[in-house]
mmCIF file with all atom_site columns, C-alpha atoms in Angstrom:
data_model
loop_
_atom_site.group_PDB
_atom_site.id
_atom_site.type_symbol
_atom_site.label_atom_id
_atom_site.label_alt_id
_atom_site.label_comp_id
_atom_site.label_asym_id
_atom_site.label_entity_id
_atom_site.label_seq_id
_atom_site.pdbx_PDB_ins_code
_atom_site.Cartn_x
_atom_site.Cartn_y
_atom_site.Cartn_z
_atom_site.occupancy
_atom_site.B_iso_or_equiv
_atom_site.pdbx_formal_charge
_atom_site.auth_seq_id
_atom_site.auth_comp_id
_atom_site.auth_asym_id
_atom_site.auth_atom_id
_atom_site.pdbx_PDB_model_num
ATOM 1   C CA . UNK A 1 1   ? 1.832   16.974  3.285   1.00 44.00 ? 24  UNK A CA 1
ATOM 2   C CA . UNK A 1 2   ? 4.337   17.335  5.908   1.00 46.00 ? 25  UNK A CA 1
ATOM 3   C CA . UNK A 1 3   ? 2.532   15.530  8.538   1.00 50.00 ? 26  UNK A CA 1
ATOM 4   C CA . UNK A 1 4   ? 1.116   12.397  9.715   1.00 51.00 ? 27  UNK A CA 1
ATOM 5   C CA . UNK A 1 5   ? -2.718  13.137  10.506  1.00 57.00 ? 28  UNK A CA 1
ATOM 6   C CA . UNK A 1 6   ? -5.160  11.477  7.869   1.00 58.00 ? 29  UNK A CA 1
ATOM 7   C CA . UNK A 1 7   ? -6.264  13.993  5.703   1.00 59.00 ? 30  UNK A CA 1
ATOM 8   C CA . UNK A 1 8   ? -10.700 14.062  6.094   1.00 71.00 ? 31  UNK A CA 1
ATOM 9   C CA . UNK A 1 9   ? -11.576 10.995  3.115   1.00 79.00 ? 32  UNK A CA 1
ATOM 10  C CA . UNK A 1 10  ? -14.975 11.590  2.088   1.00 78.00 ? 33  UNK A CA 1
ATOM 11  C CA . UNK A 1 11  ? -16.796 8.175   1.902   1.00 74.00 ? 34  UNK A CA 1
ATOM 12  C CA . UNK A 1 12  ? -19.507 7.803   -0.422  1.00 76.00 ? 35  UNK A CA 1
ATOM 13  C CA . UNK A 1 13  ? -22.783 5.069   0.602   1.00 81.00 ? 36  UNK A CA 1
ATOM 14  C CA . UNK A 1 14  ? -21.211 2.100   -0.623  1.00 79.00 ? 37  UNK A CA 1
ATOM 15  C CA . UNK A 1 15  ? -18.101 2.831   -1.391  1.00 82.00 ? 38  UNK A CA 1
ATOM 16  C CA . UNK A 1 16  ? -15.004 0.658   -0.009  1.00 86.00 ? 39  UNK A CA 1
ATOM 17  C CA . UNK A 1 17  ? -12.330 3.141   2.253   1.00 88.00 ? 40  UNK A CA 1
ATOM 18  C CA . UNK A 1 18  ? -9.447  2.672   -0.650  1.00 92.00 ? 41  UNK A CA 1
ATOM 19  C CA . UNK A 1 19  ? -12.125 3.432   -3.668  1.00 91.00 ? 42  UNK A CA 1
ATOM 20  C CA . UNK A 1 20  ? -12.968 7.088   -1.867  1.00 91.00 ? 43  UNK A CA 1
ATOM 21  C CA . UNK A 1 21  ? -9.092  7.774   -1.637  1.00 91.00 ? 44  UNK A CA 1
ATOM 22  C CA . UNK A 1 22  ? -8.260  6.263   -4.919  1.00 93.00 ? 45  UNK A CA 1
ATOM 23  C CA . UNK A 1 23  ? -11.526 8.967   -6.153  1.00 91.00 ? 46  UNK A CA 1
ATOM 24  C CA . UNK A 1 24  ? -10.725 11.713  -3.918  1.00 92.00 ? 47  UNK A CA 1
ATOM 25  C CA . UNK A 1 25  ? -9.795  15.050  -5.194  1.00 90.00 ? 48  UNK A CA 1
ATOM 26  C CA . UNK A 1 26  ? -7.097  15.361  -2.708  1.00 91.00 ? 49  UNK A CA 1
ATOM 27  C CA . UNK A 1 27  ? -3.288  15.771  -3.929  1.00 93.00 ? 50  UNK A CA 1
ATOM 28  C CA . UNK A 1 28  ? -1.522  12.578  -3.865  1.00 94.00 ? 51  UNK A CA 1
ATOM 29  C CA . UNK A 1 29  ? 0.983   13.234  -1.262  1.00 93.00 ? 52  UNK A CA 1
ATOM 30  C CA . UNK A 1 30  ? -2.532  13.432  1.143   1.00 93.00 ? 53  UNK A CA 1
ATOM 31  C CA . UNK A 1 31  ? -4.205  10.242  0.367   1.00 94.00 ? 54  UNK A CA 1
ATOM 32  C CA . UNK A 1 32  ? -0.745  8.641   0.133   1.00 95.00 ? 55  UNK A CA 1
ATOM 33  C CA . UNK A 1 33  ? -1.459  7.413   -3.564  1.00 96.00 ? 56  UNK A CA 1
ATOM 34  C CA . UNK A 1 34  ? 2.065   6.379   -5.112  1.00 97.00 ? 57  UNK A CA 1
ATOM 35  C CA . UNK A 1 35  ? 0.787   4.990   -8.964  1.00 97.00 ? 58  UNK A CA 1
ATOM 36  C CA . UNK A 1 36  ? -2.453  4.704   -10.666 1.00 96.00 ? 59  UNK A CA 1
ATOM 37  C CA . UNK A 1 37  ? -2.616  1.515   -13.622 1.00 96.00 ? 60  UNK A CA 1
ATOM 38  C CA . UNK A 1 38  ? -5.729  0.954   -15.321 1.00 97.00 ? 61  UNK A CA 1
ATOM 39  C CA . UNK A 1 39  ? -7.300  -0.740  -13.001 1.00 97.00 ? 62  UNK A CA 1
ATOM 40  C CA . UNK A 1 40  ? -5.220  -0.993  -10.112 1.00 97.00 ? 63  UNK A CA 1
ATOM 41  C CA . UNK A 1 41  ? -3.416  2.048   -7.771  1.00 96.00 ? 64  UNK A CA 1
ATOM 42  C CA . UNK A 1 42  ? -0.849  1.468   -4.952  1.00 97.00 ? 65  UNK A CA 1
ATOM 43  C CA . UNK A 1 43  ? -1.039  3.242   -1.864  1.00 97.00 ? 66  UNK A CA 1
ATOM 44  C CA . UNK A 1 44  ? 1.572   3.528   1.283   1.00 96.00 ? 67  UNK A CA 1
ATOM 45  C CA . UNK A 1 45  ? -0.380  2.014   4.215   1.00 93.00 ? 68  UNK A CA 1
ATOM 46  C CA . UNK A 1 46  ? -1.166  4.941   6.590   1.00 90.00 ? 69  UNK A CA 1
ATOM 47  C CA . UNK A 1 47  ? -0.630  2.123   9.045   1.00 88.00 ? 70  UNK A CA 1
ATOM 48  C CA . UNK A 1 48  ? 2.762   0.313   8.549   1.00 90.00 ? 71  UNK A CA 1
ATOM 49  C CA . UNK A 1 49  ? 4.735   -2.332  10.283  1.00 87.00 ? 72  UNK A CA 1
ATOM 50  C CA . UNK A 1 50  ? 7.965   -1.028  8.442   1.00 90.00 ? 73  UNK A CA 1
ATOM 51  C CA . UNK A 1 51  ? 8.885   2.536   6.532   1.00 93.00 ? 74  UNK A CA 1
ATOM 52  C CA . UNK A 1 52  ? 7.808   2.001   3.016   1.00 95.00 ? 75  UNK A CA 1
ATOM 53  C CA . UNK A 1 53  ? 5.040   -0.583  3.662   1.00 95.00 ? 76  UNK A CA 1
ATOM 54  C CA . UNK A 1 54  ? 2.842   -0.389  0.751   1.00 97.00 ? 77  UNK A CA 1
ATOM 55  C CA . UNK A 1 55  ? -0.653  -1.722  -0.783  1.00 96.00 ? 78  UNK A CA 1
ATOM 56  C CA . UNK A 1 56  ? -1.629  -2.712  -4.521  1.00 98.00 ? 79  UNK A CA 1
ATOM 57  C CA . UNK A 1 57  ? -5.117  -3.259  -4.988  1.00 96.00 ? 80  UNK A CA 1
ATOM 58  C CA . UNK A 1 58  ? -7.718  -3.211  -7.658  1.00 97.00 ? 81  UNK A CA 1
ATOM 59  C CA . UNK A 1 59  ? -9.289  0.217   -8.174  1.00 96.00 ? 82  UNK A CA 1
ATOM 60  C CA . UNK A 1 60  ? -12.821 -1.249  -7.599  1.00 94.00 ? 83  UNK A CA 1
ATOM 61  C CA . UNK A 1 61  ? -14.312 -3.352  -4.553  1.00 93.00 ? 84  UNK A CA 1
ATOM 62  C CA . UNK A 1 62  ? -13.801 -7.080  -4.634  1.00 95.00 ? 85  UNK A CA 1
ATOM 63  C CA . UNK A 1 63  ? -13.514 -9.310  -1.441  1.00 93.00 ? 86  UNK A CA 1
ATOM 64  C CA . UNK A 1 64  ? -11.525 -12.209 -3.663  1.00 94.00 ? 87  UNK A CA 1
ATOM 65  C CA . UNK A 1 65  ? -8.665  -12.840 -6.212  1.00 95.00 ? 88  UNK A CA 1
ATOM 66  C CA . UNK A 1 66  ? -11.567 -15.108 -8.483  1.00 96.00 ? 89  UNK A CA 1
ATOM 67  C CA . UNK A 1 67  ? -13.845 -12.207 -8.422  1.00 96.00 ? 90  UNK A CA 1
ATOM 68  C CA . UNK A 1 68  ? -11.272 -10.058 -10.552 1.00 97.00 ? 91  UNK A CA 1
ATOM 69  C CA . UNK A 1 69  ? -11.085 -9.862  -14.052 1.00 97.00 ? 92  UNK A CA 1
ATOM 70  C CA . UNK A 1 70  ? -8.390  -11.275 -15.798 1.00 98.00 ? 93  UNK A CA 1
ATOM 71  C CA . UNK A 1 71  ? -7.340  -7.983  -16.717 1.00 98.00 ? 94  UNK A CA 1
ATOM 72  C CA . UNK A 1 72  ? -7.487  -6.853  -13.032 1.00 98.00 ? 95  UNK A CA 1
ATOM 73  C CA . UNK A 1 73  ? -5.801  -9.764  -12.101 1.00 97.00 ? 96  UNK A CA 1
ATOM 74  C CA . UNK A 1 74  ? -2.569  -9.313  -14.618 1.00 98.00 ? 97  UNK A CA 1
ATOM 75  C CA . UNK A 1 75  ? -2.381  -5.689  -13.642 1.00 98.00 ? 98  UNK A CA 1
ATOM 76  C CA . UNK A 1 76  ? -2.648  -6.175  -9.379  1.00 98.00 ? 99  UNK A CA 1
ATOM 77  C CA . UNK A 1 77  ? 0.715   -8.409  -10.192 1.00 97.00 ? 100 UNK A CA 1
ATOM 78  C CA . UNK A 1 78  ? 2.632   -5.890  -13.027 1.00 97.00 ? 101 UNK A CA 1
ATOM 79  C CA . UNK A 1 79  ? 1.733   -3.017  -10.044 1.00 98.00 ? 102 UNK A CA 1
ATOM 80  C CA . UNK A 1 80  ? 2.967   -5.896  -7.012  1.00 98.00 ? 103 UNK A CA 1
ATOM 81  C CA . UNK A 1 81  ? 6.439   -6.213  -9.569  1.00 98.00 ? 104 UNK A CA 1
ATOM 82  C CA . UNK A 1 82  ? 6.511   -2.529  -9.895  1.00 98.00 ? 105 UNK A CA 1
ATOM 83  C CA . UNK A 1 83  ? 5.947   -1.528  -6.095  1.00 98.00 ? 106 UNK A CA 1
ATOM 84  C CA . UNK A 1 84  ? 9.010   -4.742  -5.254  1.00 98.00 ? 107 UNK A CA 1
ATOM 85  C CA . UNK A 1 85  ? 11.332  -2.187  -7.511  1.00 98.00 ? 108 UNK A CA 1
ATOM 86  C CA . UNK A 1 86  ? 10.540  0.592   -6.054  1.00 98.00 ? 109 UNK A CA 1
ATOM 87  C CA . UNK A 1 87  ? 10.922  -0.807  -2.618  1.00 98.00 ? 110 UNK A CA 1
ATOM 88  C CA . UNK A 1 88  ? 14.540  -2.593  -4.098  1.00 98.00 ? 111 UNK A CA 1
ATOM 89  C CA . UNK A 1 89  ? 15.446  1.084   -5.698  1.00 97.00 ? 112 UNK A CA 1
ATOM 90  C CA . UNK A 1 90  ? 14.398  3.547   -2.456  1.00 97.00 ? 113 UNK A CA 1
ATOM 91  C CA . UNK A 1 91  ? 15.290  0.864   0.326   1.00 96.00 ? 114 UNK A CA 1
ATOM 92  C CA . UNK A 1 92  ? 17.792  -1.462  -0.324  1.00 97.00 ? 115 UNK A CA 1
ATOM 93  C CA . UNK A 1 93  ? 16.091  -3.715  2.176   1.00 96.00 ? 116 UNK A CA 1
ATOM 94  C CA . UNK A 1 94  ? 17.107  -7.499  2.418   1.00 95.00 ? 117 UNK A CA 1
ATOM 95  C CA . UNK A 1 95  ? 13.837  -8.810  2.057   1.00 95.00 ? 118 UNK A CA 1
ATOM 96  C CA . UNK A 1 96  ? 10.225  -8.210  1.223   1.00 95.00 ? 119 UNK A CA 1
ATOM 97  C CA . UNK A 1 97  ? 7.265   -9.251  1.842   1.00 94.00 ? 120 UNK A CA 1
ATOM 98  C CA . UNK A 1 98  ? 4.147   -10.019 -0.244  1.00 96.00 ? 121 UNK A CA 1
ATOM 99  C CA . UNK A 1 99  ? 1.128   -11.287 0.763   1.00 95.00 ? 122 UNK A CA 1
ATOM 100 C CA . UNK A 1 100 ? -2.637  -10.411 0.736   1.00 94.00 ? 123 UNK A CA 1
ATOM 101 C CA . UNK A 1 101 ? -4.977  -11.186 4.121   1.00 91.00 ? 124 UNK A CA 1
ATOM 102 C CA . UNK A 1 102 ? -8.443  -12.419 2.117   1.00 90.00 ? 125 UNK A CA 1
ATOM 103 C CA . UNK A 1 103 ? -11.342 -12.276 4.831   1.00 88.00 ? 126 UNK A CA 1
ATOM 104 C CA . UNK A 1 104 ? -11.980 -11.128 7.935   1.00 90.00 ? 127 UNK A CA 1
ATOM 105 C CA . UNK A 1 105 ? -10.636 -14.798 9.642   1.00 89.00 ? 128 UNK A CA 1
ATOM 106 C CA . UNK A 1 106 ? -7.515  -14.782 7.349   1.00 88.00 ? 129 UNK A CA 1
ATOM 107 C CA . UNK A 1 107 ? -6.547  -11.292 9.444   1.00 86.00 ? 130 UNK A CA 1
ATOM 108 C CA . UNK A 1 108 ? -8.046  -8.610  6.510   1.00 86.00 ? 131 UNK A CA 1
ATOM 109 C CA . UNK A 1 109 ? -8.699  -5.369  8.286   1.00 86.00 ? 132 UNK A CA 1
ATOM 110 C CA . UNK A 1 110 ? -10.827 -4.265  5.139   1.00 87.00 ? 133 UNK A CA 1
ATOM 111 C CA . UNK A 1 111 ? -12.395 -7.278  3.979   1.00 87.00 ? 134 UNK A CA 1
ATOM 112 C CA . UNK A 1 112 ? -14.790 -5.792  1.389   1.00 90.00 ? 135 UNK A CA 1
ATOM 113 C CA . UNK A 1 113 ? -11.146 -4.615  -0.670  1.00 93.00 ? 136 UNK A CA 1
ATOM 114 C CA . UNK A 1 114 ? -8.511  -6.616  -1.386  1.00 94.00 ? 137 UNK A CA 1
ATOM 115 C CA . UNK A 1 115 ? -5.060  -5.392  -1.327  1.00 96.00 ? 138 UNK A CA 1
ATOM 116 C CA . UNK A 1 116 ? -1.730  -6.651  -1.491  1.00 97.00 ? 139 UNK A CA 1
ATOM 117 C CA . UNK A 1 117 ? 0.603   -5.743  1.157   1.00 96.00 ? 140 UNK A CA 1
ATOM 118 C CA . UNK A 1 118 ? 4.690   -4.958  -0.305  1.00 97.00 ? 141 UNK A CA 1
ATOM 119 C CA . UNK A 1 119 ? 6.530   -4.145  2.647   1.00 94.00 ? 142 UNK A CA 1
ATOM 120 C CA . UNK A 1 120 ? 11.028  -3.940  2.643   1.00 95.00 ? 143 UNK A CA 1
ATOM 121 C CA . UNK A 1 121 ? 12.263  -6.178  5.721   1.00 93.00 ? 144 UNK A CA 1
ATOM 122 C CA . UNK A 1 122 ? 15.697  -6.330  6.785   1.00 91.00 ? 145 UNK A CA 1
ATOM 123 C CA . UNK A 1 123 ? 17.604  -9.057  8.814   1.00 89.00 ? 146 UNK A CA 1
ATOM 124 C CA . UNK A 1 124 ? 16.897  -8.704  12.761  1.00 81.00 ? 147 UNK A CA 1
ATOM 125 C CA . UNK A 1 125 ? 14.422  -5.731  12.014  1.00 78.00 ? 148 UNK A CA 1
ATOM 126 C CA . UNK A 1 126 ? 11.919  -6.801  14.919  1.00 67.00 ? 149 UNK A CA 1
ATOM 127 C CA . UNK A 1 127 ? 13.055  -5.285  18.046  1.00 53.00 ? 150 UNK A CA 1
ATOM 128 C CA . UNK A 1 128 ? 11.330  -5.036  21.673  1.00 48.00 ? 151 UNK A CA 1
ATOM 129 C CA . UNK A 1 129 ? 8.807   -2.300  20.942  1.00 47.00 ? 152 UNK A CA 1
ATOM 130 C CA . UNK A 1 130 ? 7.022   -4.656  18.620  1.00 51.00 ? 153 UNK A CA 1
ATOM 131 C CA . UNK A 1 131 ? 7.768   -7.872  20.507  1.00 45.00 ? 154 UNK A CA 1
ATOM 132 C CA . UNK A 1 132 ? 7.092   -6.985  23.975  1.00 49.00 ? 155 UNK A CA 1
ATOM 133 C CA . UNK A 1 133 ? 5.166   -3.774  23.635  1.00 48.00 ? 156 UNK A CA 1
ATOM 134 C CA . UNK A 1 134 ? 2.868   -4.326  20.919  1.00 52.00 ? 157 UNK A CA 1
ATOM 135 C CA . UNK A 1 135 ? 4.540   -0.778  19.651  1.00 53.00 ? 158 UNK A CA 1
ATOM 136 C CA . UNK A 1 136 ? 6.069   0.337   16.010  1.00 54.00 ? 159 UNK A CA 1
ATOM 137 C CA . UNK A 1 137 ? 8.841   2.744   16.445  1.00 56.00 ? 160 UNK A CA 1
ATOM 138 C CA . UNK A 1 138 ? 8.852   4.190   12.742  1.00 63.00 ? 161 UNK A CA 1
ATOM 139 C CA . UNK A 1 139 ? 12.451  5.572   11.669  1.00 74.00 ? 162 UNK A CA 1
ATOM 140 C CA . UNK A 1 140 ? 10.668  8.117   8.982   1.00 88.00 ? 163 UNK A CA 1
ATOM 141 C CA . UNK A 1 141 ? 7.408   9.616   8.687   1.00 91.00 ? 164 UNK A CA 1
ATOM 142 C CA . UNK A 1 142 ? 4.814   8.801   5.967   1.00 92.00 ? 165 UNK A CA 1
ATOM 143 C CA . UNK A 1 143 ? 5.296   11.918  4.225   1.00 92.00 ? 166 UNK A CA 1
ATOM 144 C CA . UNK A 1 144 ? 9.157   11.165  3.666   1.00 94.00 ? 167 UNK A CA 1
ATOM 145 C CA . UNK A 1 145 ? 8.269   7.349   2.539   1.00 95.00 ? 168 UNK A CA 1
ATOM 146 C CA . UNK A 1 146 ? 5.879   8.286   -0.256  1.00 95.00 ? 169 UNK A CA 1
ATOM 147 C CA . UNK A 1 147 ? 8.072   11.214  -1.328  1.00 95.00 ? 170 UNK A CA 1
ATOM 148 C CA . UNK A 1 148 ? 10.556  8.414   -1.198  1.00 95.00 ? 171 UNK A CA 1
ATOM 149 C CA . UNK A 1 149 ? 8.803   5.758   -3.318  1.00 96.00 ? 172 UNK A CA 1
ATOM 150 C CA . UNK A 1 150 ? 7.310   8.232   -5.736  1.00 95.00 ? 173 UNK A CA 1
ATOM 151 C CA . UNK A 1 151 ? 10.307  8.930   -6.967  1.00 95.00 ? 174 UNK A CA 1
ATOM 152 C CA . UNK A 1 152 ? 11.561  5.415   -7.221  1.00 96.00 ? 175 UNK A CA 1
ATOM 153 C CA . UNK A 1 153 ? 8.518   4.250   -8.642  1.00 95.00 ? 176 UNK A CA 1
ATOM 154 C CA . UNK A 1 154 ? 9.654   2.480   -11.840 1.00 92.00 ? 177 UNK A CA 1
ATOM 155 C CA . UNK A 1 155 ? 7.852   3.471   -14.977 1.00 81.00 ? 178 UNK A CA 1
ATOM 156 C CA . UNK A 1 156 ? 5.798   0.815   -16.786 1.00 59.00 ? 179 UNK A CA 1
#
């Protein structure tokens, strides 16, 4: 990888942004792709609010938790456990958080996909940038935080 621009994600008609990178043929370390489960794959967020900020979501489309099956639905939290060690192991952060935006009105910048959000957190980690300017001063780049968690990632 190396850098920061998105590599080119081919998206197929009717096919959900995180099923063409979970599907594309590009390395890992490109599509930011840190384990694949059964059903379910975590992915750094190409967008964070903090280094390691991660996403574990189901491998296909679903807009809500009761659409999954219960099979999805054990897995999304064994990969949500997994991606909270990994983030314990690499960070050492003081907190994390968990959550999942469902809909558009709950804040979901991909509706059509759920996808739960692991991000570390540390005590007084919000500084002016992000208060006053709206702005995320990152202290690593992507290509260090998934080389990072991939190698913390715990094994099942």
């Amino acid at each position: 990888a190396g850098d920061d621009a998105a590599p080119p994600i081919e998206q197929a008609e009717g096919q959900s942004l995180f099923e063409a990178i979970r599907t594309s043929e590009l390395p890992e370390d490109q599509t930011l792709v840190l384990w694949r489960g059964t059903n379910v794959f975590a992915v750094l967020n190409r967008y964070p609010y903090t280094s390691g900020h991660l996403m574990v979501l189901p491998n296909r489309a679903a807009r809500e938790l009761t659409e999954l099956t219960d099979d999805e639905h054990a897995e999304l939290w064994q990969g949500v456990r997994l991606a909270t060690r990994a983030l314990q192991s690499a960070y050492r952060p003081h907190g994390i958080n968990v959550g999942a935006n469902l809909g558009r009105g709950a804040g979901a910048g991909i509706p059509d996909h759920l996808h739960v959000h692991v991000l570390p957190r540390w005590e007084g980690d919000t500084n002016f940038m992000s208060s006053i300017a709206d702005v995320r001063v990152m202290p690593e780049t992507l290509d260090v935080s998934w080389h990072r968690l991939k190698e913390a990632w715990p094994d099942r």
